[in-house]
Amino acid sequence: MNKVDLICGAGLSVIGILLIFIVIPVGTTAGGYFGLAPTVFPTILASGLTICALALTAQAWMRLRREGNIRPVPIRPWNLLMLAASASLVLGGIIAIDYLGMIIAGPVLIAALMLFLGDRNVIRILLTATLPVAAIYVLALHVLRTPLP
Amino acid sequence: MTEHLATAAGEIFTPIVIAYIVLGVLLGYVVGALPGMNRVTAIAIALPFTFTMSPAAAISFLIGINKGGAAGSAVSAILLNIPGEPSSVVTTYDGYPMTQQGKAQKALKVAILASVAGDVIATIVLILLAQTIARFAVGLGPIELASILIFSITFIAAVSGASFFKALIAGFAGLLLSAPGIDMETGLPRLTFGMVQLYDGIPLLAVAIGTLALSEILVQIDEGWRGQHQYPRPPATSGAAEDSRITGPEARRIVPAILRGSFIGTGIGLLPGLGATLASFMAYTWVRGRSKTPEAFGKGAPEGVAASEAADNSTVPASLIPVFAIGVPGSLSTALLMGAFMLHGLTPGPFLFSQSGDVVYSIYFGMVLASAGLLLVGLFGQRIFSLIIQVRFTVVLPVIVFLCIIGAYMEGGGMFSVYLMFIFGLVGYFMKKLDFSFVTFVVGYVLGPMMELTLRQSLIISDSNPAVLLNRPIAIAFLLLAVISVWRFVVVGVRSMELDRPDIAPPQDPRRKGDNS
């Protein structure tokens, strides 16, 4: 964890510096103001973030020197692989819902996730994939009267 | 006052609103009972479904989920030895041994009665205290409010995470998230990079559902992958009548435990960031210390379950006191509730009582109804909830992912919000894995606009002269407290490096479990 903290702190420090010197000035338009220029509040926050990130880096570096990288690493390659697989499925489902609509893509997403999680019971998959979508359809369109994707 | 009460009663005591509140409690109970799921996830997903409700009905519905979730988390703690939420860890100490002895029904009864009692006591304290504090807070100017907000964020950061720096980074990141949108003074877009969807700021639900619900699912998929799709069945009950009902001598031991637990839970719930987990640990320790038979604790003492559950549930109404009185949330669930207030056009804080008094009284009535609903749902649904915890997570997780997508869409940002929600899901996954505080992140995001407004007002009033602070003792006091928070935890952090050696086991700290409540 010490090494992970070190990498986190360094990465966040870089992000903070980029925010202060590039992102906030580029993304903000100056205008007439009385109290606080539009850049000031985000710049204060980005500075705070950078200072804390530098402090985290220093703390992790001192710990690493003192005791080595003895703390358990919270994310291993297996976790990243699982995250990539599950996040790809979810993102694929979102894109499918965007283009095909909830009624077609919703059940497919649920069924795909169930298969991914290891469920092989066809009846359970069919029921789980269709019933919540139908319930949301009825609830949103006929009770709440809100649009659905 | 009488007029407000009559209007409020008329608003709440209608069949549809009562049904919403009971549904909220039921939903919270089910989600709380499911191991790995928590009430914050439920509130985040349910929030968009409240848009068509009246503000009072919506807030009461969400508070119902919060209360139900706090009580429901005891079910899996007692039956499976798996706490539904970190705050129910202590309930497993005596709840599961009771189940092993065939007394599961008794343990569940003690848990629900303690939950309801703690909830009612804290609700009464909320009703008595919130308006009094708000009357005092009305006199506070922007300088005082800005200092209170700064203190709140630093204090929450100091107590909510394993690493103070990580918690502060999360707080700053949350505050930064509130910056994009139309600048309140110049009227020009800020940090929107040409995206008109960001003119109203980053949508609340995209942040809340992504970081709190979707990230939880991604972590669950990650951790639950290794072939276990269902939890084991709990041991059977003994069937003997005395093992399922609370006896007279037991009641005489349980009542003081409930009162002590409620007292501690209410006190801790009032303070931002401390959370229900710490409350239940402290209540359990106190009740065991005062017991004539402390050796019975950990082996199936009903008063252990009572103390833990009373403390856990009493933090729910108590944590609403700072929201109602000064507009400062101290936990994830109250930050989400504060977001719900804003989405429904209400401004939490000292002016809430004067501007929307009837809504506040409606919410009070709603909370009392939710307490009654908690008792009914808990007592009559015990056997059903015992079955619900057996639902396979291959069924639960995909359905929740689908609900996350629909929920993010319903706020009004269209698919843009859904894509943002996905990005925040990934951010939340890494925050969870790397132990960054969710509480400071979400509280920072919710408080960001208010903090910027009060800072701007302070600068205008003071003509950008910091010396004005010297005439504001309350502001100085809170800023000093903020500095002390930072100083104390930086010093403790440095000292802990001396003690934090691999060969020395770290002390058990409930906050390290990640209290999301």
XYZ file of C-alpha atoms in Angstrom:
666
model
C 0.000 0.000 0.000
C 2.924 2.365 0.683
C 4.022 2.149 -2.939
C 0.426 2.558 -4.101
C 0.049 5.633 -1.877
C 3.263 7.033 -3.301
C 2.026 6.565 -6.869
C -1.421 7.973 -5.938
C 0.068 11.016 -4.251
C 2.444 11.721 -7.129
C -0.298 11.249 -9.734
C -2.714 13.496 -7.873
C 0.001 16.138 -7.422
C 0.489 16.213 -11.193
C -3.273 16.441 -11.733
C -3.470 19.295 -9.204
C -0.670 21.224 -10.932
C -2.304 20.692 -14.320
C -5.581 21.985 -12.883
C -3.968 25.124 -11.444
C -1.855 26.086 -14.446
C -3.750 24.740 -17.451
C -7.282 23.431 -16.915
C -8.708 26.203 -14.713
C -7.228 29.183 -16.628
C -8.219 27.668 -19.997
C -11.686 26.621 -18.878
C -12.682 29.894 -17.202
C -13.824 33.113 -18.868
C -13.008 36.349 -17.043
C -15.891 38.753 -16.479
C -17.032 41.590 -14.219
C -17.175 40.559 -10.568
C -17.316 42.160 -7.120
C -16.125 39.568 -4.660
C -14.279 36.635 -6.145
C -12.896 36.163 -9.668
C -14.319 32.987 -11.239
C -10.906 31.316 -11.220
C -10.151 31.928 -7.534
C -12.415 29.364 -5.848
C -11.410 26.407 -8.071
C -7.755 27.489 -7.877
C -7.854 27.528 -4.061
C -9.385 24.049 -4.090
C -6.903 22.711 -6.644
C -4.067 24.165 -4.551
C -5.438 22.453 -1.452
C -5.683 19.189 -3.361
C -2.104 19.540 -4.610
C -0.716 20.324 -1.150
C -2.475 17.298 0.357
C -1.330 15.095 -2.536
C 2.265 16.229 -1.992
C 1.894 15.533 1.735
C 0.535 12.056 0.954
C 3.489 11.452 -1.367
C 5.969 12.549 1.304
C 4.255 10.425 3.960
C 4.202 7.340 1.724
C 7.842 7.880 0.723
C 8.951 8.123 4.360
C 6.998 4.974 5.214
C 8.426 3.168 2.239
C 11.946 4.045 3.334
C 11.265 3.047 6.910
C 9.391 -0.215 6.498
C 9.370 -1.104 2.790
C 6.248 -1.987 0.839
C 4.823 -4.266 3.521
C 1.174 -3.229 3.406
C -1.137 -5.342 1.215
C -1.635 -3.999 -2.298
C -5.372 -3.228 -2.667
C -5.528 -3.654 -6.446
C -3.868 -6.594 -8.155
C -3.784 -7.388 -11.893
C -6.663 -9.827 -11.361
C -8.806 -7.007 -9.914
C -7.998 -4.772 -12.864
C -8.891 -7.572 -15.264
C -12.219 -8.095 -13.510
C -12.863 -4.371 -13.480
C -12.058 -4.087 -17.176
C -14.410 -6.969 -18.003
C -17.326 -5.833 -15.853
C -16.934 -2.145 -16.753
C -16.787 -3.031 -20.469
C -20.032 -4.951 -20.118
C -21.707 -2.048 -18.320
C -20.391 0.498 -20.832
C -21.483 -1.737 -23.711
C -24.934 -1.906 -22.113
C -25.075 1.889 -21.764
C -24.093 2.394 -25.406
C -26.653 -0.210 -26.464
C -29.351 1.533 -24.408
C -28.307 4.850 -25.975
C -28.770 3.507 -29.513
C -31.377 0.758 -29.197
C -33.414 1.947 -26.218
C -34.041 0.488 -22.796
C -36.663 -2.065 -23.826
C -34.335 -3.939 -26.158
C -30.934 -3.317 -24.570
C -32.003 -3.441 -20.881
C -32.818 -7.187 -20.776
C -29.705 -7.955 -22.851
C -27.518 -6.053 -20.371
C -29.022 -7.832 -17.348
C -28.749 -11.249 -19.029
C -25.151 -10.587 -20.093
C -24.172 -9.565 -16.560
C -25.867 -12.651 -15.087
C -23.997 -14.907 -17.506
C -20.774 -13.074 -16.699
C -21.372 -13.667 -12.983
C -21.766 -17.365 -13.647
C -25.523 -17.881 -13.578
C -26.548 -20.574 -16.074
C -30.197 -21.076 -15.132
C -32.091 -20.060 -18.295
C -35.451 -19.505 -16.633
C -33.953 -17.371 -13.869
C -32.017 -15.342 -16.430
C -35.109 -14.784 -18.582
C -37.261 -13.739 -15.633
C -34.598 -11.464 -14.100
C -33.833 -9.857 -17.445
C -37.420 -9.063 -18.386
C -39.387 -8.406 -15.194
C -37.416 -5.378 -13.847
C -37.366 -3.776 -17.301
C -41.115 -4.232 -17.661
C -41.688 -2.906 -14.134
C -39.566 0.195 -14.778
C -41.331 0.756 -18.101
C -44.761 0.705 -16.469
C -43.609 2.748 -13.455
C -41.845 5.465 -15.447
C -44.281 5.884 -18.310
C -47.611 5.280 -16.599
C -47.067 6.249 -12.946
C -44.205 8.784 -12.847
C -44.769 9.975 -16.438
C -41.089 10.533 -17.101
C -39.261 9.728 -20.351
C -36.997 6.691 -20.611
C -33.995 6.080 -22.873
C -47.312 27.054 14.264
C -50.806 25.507 14.585
C -51.519 26.488 10.993
C -48.260 24.865 9.874
C -49.117 21.698 11.798
C -52.577 21.454 10.246
C -51.189 21.951 6.730
C -48.432 19.447 7.407
C -50.847 16.828 8.716
C -53.043 17.296 5.668
C -50.019 16.807 3.440
C -48.764 13.616 5.056
C -51.823 11.747 6.284
C -53.067 10.742 2.847
C -53.147 7.107 1.687
C -50.650 7.683 -1.123
C -48.033 9.424 1.069
C -48.411 6.834 3.831
C -47.933 4.153 1.156
C -44.763 5.909 -0.077
C -43.340 6.026 3.450
C -44.090 2.361 4.185
C -42.658 1.451 0.773
C -39.523 3.420 1.629
C -39.104 1.573 4.932
C -39.722 -1.767 3.201
C -37.241 -0.988 0.445
C -34.635 0.147 2.962
C -35.202 -2.951 5.066
C -34.751 -5.271 2.071
C -31.601 -3.499 0.861
C -30.224 -3.320 4.406
C -30.857 -7.040 4.873
C -28.975 -7.977 1.704
C -25.314 -8.520 2.612
C -23.046 -6.099 0.794
C -25.813 -3.678 -0.142
C -26.420 -0.573 1.933
C -28.944 2.180 2.455
C -26.795 4.803 0.719
C -26.971 2.781 -2.495
C -30.731 2.492 -2.056
C -31.194 6.229 -1.442
C -29.041 7.134 -4.465
C -31.008 4.827 -6.763
C -34.408 5.799 -5.323
C -33.805 9.570 -5.499
C -34.814 10.016 -9.175
C -38.058 8.150 -8.551
C -39.120 10.905 -6.130
C -39.221 13.688 -8.728
C -42.987 13.441 -9.163
C -43.672 13.348 -5.406
C -44.300 16.409 -3.256
C -41.149 17.580 -1.386
C -42.426 16.324 1.987
C -43.465 12.937 0.573
C -40.144 12.578 -1.256
C -37.995 13.414 1.773
C -40.120 11.212 4.061
C -39.836 8.349 1.548
C -36.039 8.711 1.466
C -35.802 8.999 5.260
C -37.944 5.831 5.386
C -35.326 4.062 3.260
C -32.589 5.358 5.563
C -34.381 4.131 8.684
C -35.334 0.803 7.119
C -31.769 0.258 5.901
C -30.316 0.911 9.345
C -32.701 -1.613 10.918
C -32.527 -4.166 8.087
C -28.758 -4.472 8.266
C -29.190 -6.404 11.513
C -30.943 -9.295 9.754
C -27.914 -10.697 7.934
C -25.723 -9.799 10.933
C -27.874 -11.949 13.202
C -28.713 -14.802 10.822
C -25.523 -15.151 8.799
C -22.852 -13.445 10.903
C -22.413 -11.093 7.898
C -23.186 -7.454 8.769
C -25.364 -5.777 6.145
C -23.469 -2.547 6.886
C -20.360 -1.703 8.940
C -22.576 -0.294 11.691
C -23.992 -3.784 12.303
C -20.605 -5.401 12.919
C -21.227 -5.161 16.670
C -24.643 -6.785 16.283
C -22.907 -9.950 15.073
C -21.051 -10.258 18.422
C -24.170 -11.397 20.264
C -26.734 -11.719 17.459
C -25.079 -14.646 15.701
C -24.346 -16.604 18.898
C -28.072 -16.268 19.699
C -28.855 -17.695 16.246
C -26.477 -20.588 16.880
C -28.342 -21.258 20.129
C -31.638 -21.452 18.170
C -32.774 -18.001 19.358
C -32.720 -16.198 15.989
C -36.332 -14.988 16.295
C -35.652 -13.513 19.724
C -32.510 -11.751 18.477
C -34.405 -10.295 15.507
C -37.188 -9.093 17.842
C -34.705 -7.424 20.177
C -32.995 -5.807 17.183
C -36.176 -4.371 15.714
C -37.523 -3.130 19.063
C -34.194 -1.491 19.887
C -34.023 0.031 16.400
C -37.500 1.518 16.699
C -36.893 2.800 20.240
C -33.581 4.409 19.274
C -35.195 5.915 16.222
C -38.131 7.365 18.155
C -35.917 8.854 20.885
C -33.623 10.525 18.349
C -36.597 11.767 16.313
C -37.941 13.484 19.450
C -34.529 15.073 20.056
C -34.473 16.224 16.420
C -37.882 17.852 16.728
C -36.909 19.586 19.986
C -33.412 20.701 18.969
C -33.371 21.505 15.254
C -35.545 24.595 15.353
C -33.806 25.949 18.450
C -30.389 25.656 16.790
C -31.814 27.120 13.570
C -33.105 30.177 15.498
C -29.567 30.768 16.715
C -28.061 30.068 13.271
C -30.315 32.642 11.573
C -28.165 35.325 13.196
C -24.991 33.978 11.620
C -23.577 35.910 8.677
C -21.727 34.557 5.642
C -18.357 34.855 7.393
C -19.504 32.621 10.254
C -21.182 30.200 7.837
C -18.039 29.969 5.699
C -15.964 29.168 8.792
C -18.497 26.538 9.921
C -18.340 24.892 6.493
C -14.526 24.891 6.515
C -14.552 23.366 10.006
C -17.118 20.721 8.974
C -15.100 19.526 5.996
C -11.818 19.372 7.950
C -13.472 17.665 10.925
C -15.161 15.072 8.711
C -11.851 14.492 6.927
C -10.130 14.105 10.284
C -12.503 11.444 11.580
C -13.826 9.652 8.521
C -10.909 7.905 6.904
C -7.854 5.860 7.606
C -5.652 8.586 6.097
C -6.273 12.257 6.871
C -4.551 13.408 3.679
C -6.579 11.046 1.522
C -9.782 12.227 3.176
C -8.837 15.870 2.582
C -7.934 15.127 -1.050
C -11.370 13.545 -1.467
C -12.952 16.637 0.135
C -11.111 19.032 -2.189
C -12.013 16.854 -5.188
C -15.684 16.912 -4.144
C -15.608 20.688 -3.728
C -13.911 21.039 -7.132
C -16.693 19.021 -8.733
C -19.133 21.746 -7.732
C -17.160 24.383 -9.676
C -18.211 23.654 -13.281
C -21.304 25.507 -14.472
C -22.421 29.077 -14.902
C -20.461 31.372 -12.590
C -22.874 32.952 -10.112
C -21.406 36.461 -10.407
C -20.244 36.873 -13.995
C -22.935 34.697 -15.525
C -20.320 33.132 -17.790
C -19.608 29.414 -18.162
C -16.814 28.051 -16.002
C -14.966 24.762 -16.609
C -17.692 23.540 -18.955
C -15.397 23.245 -22.010
C -18.212 23.935 -24.435
C -20.537 21.273 -23.017
C -23.950 22.873 -22.513
C -24.995 19.893 -20.384
C -22.607 21.194 -17.708
C -24.105 24.696 -17.530
C -26.213 23.630 -14.527
C -23.194 21.946 -12.969
C -22.294 18.268 -12.766
C -25.578 16.415 -12.121
C -26.014 15.283 -8.512
C -27.369 11.877 -9.433
C -24.525 11.109 -11.823
C -22.080 11.709 -8.964
C -24.166 10.018 -6.269
C -25.244 6.936 -8.207
C -21.844 6.520 -9.841
C -19.643 6.837 -6.777
C -21.975 5.236 -4.251
C -23.995 2.619 -6.144
C -22.255 1.577 -9.377
C -18.811 1.537 -7.761
C -20.183 -0.720 -5.014
C -21.458 -3.135 -7.678
C -18.087 -3.141 -9.458
C -16.364 -3.930 -6.159
C -18.939 -6.650 -5.348
C -18.417 -8.268 -8.764
C -14.680 -8.113 -8.209
C -14.774 -9.577 -4.708
C -17.618 -12.049 -5.189
C -16.318 -13.552 -8.383
C -14.677 -16.603 -6.906
C -17.632 -18.943 -7.339
C -19.756 -17.946 -4.329
C -23.134 -16.813 -5.632
C -25.251 -17.360 -2.571
C -24.772 -17.137 1.177
C -25.231 -20.272 3.345
C -28.544 -20.965 5.032
C -28.741 -19.735 8.659
C -28.986 -22.349 11.449
C -32.541 -23.493 12.234
C -34.455 -22.001 15.179
C -34.991 -24.222 18.232
C -38.787 -24.017 18.057
C -39.150 -23.530 21.836
C -41.485 -20.653 22.782
C -39.037 -19.083 25.255
C -36.415 -18.956 22.526
C -38.506 -16.724 20.304
C -40.047 -14.301 22.821
C -38.462 -11.760 25.138
C -38.881 -12.779 28.786
C -39.489 -10.372 31.685
C -35.945 -10.550 33.165
C -34.507 -10.055 29.680
C -36.715 -7.004 29.109
C -35.444 -5.485 32.370
C -31.870 -5.795 31.073
C -32.676 -4.715 27.531
C -34.487 -1.430 28.322
C -31.486 0.302 29.973
C -29.276 -0.956 27.135
C -31.635 0.601 24.607
C -31.674 3.912 26.487
C -27.874 4.005 26.734
C -27.494 3.054 23.078
C -29.972 5.732 22.002
C -28.219 8.350 24.119
C -24.823 7.571 22.581
C -26.216 7.236 19.057
C -28.001 10.580 19.263
C -24.915 12.350 20.594
C -22.610 10.878 17.949
C -25.150 11.328 15.166
C -25.242 15.053 15.925
C -21.539 15.444 15.156
C -20.520 15.389 11.502
C -18.527 12.469 10.171
C -18.409 10.162 13.188
C -21.066 7.775 11.893
C -23.195 4.922 13.116
C -20.342 2.414 13.308
C -18.529 4.330 16.012
C -21.846 4.857 17.839
C -22.651 1.148 17.915
C -19.130 0.247 19.080
C -19.243 2.847 21.857
C -22.748 1.879 22.968
C -21.822 -1.800 23.118
C -18.681 -1.074 25.122
C -20.568 1.159 27.551
C -23.420 -1.305 28.083
C -21.013 -4.199 28.583
C -19.012 -2.120 31.055
C -22.154 -1.339 33.090
C -23.493 -4.892 32.963
C -23.544 -7.175 36.030
C -22.677 -10.073 33.709
C -20.116 -8.708 31.245
C -18.830 -12.236 30.661
C -22.132 -13.066 28.889
C -21.376 -10.522 26.157
C -20.116 -12.050 22.951
C -21.872 -15.315 23.782
C -25.452 -14.299 23.005
C -26.476 -11.459 25.355
C -29.668 -9.804 24.043
C -28.678 -6.467 25.613
C -25.581 -6.420 23.369
C -27.823 -6.591 20.301
C -30.126 -3.955 21.826
C -27.340 -1.458 22.554
C -25.789 -1.783 19.112
C -29.047 -1.510 17.173
C -30.461 1.350 19.274
C -27.268 3.336 18.726
C -27.184 2.548 15.000
C -30.760 3.659 14.380
C -30.680 6.718 16.618
C -27.904 8.211 14.483
C -30.328 8.436 11.530
C -32.638 11.190 12.873
C -29.833 12.768 14.924
C -27.651 13.268 11.846
C -30.478 15.300 10.320
C -30.252 17.950 13.061
C -27.249 19.786 11.497
C -28.888 19.518 8.069
C -32.147 21.082 9.263
C -30.509 23.669 11.505
C -27.431 24.872 9.616
C -27.486 23.026 6.286
C -24.397 20.912 6.951
C -24.566 17.146 6.282
C -22.305 14.890 8.305
C -22.684 11.568 6.514
C -23.274 10.102 3.072
C -26.967 9.490 3.620
C -27.575 13.008 4.948
C -25.534 14.485 2.075
C -27.832 12.638 -0.329
C -30.887 13.806 1.605
C -29.574 17.360 1.429
C -29.218 16.881 -2.334
C -32.831 15.691 -2.388
C -33.904 18.840 -0.505
C -32.218 20.965 -3.186
C -33.642 18.951 -6.086
C -37.090 19.554 -4.623
C -36.530 23.305 -4.330
C -35.849 23.425 -0.583
C -32.817 25.096 0.981
C -31.649 23.233 4.084
C -30.331 25.488 6.820
C -31.488 28.098 9.271
C -34.081 29.601 6.927
C -35.725 26.258 6.205
C -38.134 26.727 9.129
C -39.187 30.244 8.171
C -39.373 29.635 4.413
C -40.818 26.111 4.337
C -42.147 25.529 7.856
C -45.085 23.431 6.706
C -42.766 21.136 4.731
C -40.534 20.660 7.796
C -43.508 19.727 9.964
C -44.714 17.381 7.213
C -41.302 15.718 7.275
C -41.557 15.390 11.077
C -44.923 13.665 10.688
C -43.396 11.528 7.938
C -40.541 10.514 10.238
C -42.940 9.489 12.985
C -44.939 7.470 10.465
C -41.705 5.881 9.220
C -40.924 4.814 12.809
C -44.335 3.143 13.065
C -43.758 1.561 9.639
C -40.384 0.301 10.838
C -42.016 -1.517 13.741
C -44.741 -3.075 11.584
C -42.452 -4.060 8.717
C -39.817 -5.391 11.122
C -42.147 -7.483 13.254
C -44.353 -8.883 10.498
C -41.648 -9.263 7.869
C -39.091 -11.186 9.930
C -39.584 -14.512 8.180
C -39.731 -12.933 4.734
C -36.478 -11.060 5.311
C -34.888 -14.306 6.466
C -35.624 -15.600 2.959
C -34.577 -12.407 1.147
C -31.006 -12.726 2.355
C -30.866 -15.966 0.368
C -31.396 -14.173 -2.968
C -28.461 -14.871 -5.268
C -26.290 -11.911 -6.013
C -26.158 -12.957 -9.668
C -29.763 -11.715 -9.664
C -29.351 -8.630 -7.452
C -26.242 -7.033 -8.983
C -27.328 -6.910 -12.663
C -30.713 -5.478 -11.718
C -29.044 -2.754 -9.633
C -26.733 -1.869 -12.546
C -29.823 -1.452 -14.729
C -31.500 0.724 -12.071
C -28.335 2.866 -11.829
C -28.537 3.603 -15.560
C -32.223 4.458 -15.453
C -31.790 6.554 -12.293
C -28.985 8.649 -13.780
C -31.049 9.196 -16.925
C -34.126 10.357 -15.035
C -32.517 13.472 -13.527
C -32.905 15.181 -16.881
C -29.417 15.235 -18.349
C -30.239 12.417 -20.785
C -27.578 9.885 -21.720
C -24.857 12.453 -20.909
C -25.669 11.925 -17.221
C -25.503 8.163 -17.704
C -22.025 8.327 -19.241
C -20.930 10.650 -16.430
C -22.383 8.211 -13.902
C -20.302 5.435 -15.470
C -17.126 7.552 -15.161
C -17.912 8.285 -11.504
C -18.518 4.556 -11.010
C -14.921 3.914 -12.042
C -13.702 6.814 -9.871
C -15.653 5.377 -6.932
C -14.174 1.905 -7.511
C -10.634 3.253 -7.204
C -11.608 5.467 -4.251
C -12.979 2.430 -2.460
C -10.002 0.216 -3.262
C -7.457 2.907 -2.354
C -9.318 3.941 0.808
C -10.272 7.519 -0.109
C -13.140 8.880 1.980
C -16.534 8.893 0.253
C -18.054 11.024 3.005
C -15.768 14.020 2.493
C -16.064 13.620 -1.285
C -19.867 13.701 -1.404
C -20.237 16.234 1.426
C -17.697 18.464 -0.357
C -19.627 18.188 -3.606
C -22.941 19.031 -1.922
C -21.503 21.906 0.141
C -19.370 23.386 -2.672
C -21.846 25.967 -4.023
C -22.747 27.121 -0.494
C -19.092 27.453 0.451
C -18.309 29.512 -2.646
C -21.338 31.736 -2.081
C -20.467 32.411 1.556
C -16.811 33.104 0.670
C -17.868 35.592 -2.027
C -20.317 37.298 0.336
C -17.659 37.432 3.060
C -15.179 39.093 0.709
C -17.742 41.628 -0.491
C -18.849 42.467 3.064
C -15.289 42.748 4.327
C -14.032 44.569 1.237
C -11.485 41.724 0.905
C -9.993 42.666 4.278
C -9.255 39.603 6.457
C -9.008 41.834 9.550
C -12.813 41.835 9.625
C -12.484 38.334 11.050
C -11.253 39.826 14.317
C -14.722 41.219 14.934
C -16.290 37.805 14.396
C -15.576 35.597 17.425
C -17.759 32.710 16.208
C -15.912 32.618 12.882
C -12.553 32.705 14.666
C -13.650 29.893 16.993
C -14.645 27.599 14.120
C -11.517 28.420 12.112
C -9.414 27.639 15.197
C -11.260 24.333 15.589
C -10.536 23.581 11.931
C -6.849 24.321 12.480
C -6.830 22.144 15.604
C -8.463 19.308 13.620
C -5.774 19.551 10.963
C -2.956 19.934 13.482
C -4.093 17.132 15.736
C -4.510 14.614 12.942
C -1.305 15.583 11.167
C 0.564 15.120 14.457
C -1.252 11.842 15.119
C -0.496 10.776 11.540
C 3.214 11.458 11.975
C 3.289 9.719 15.356
C 1.398 6.743 13.970
C 4.281 6.219 11.561
C 6.399 5.461 14.599
C 3.881 2.938 15.881
C 2.620 1.630 12.572
C 5.055 -1.210 12.327
C 4.351 -4.488 10.534
C 5.124 -6.551 13.619
C 2.606 -4.638 15.746
C -1.063 -5.391 15.144
C -3.023 -2.150 14.579
C -5.766 -1.323 17.082
C -9.277 -2.138 15.919
C -10.755 1.064 14.594
C -14.343 0.887 13.408
C -13.839 3.832 11.056
C -11.332 1.823 9.044
C -14.188 -0.439 7.984
C -15.494 2.365 5.791
C -18.713 3.598 7.320
C -20.878 4.647 4.401
C -23.954 5.441 6.382
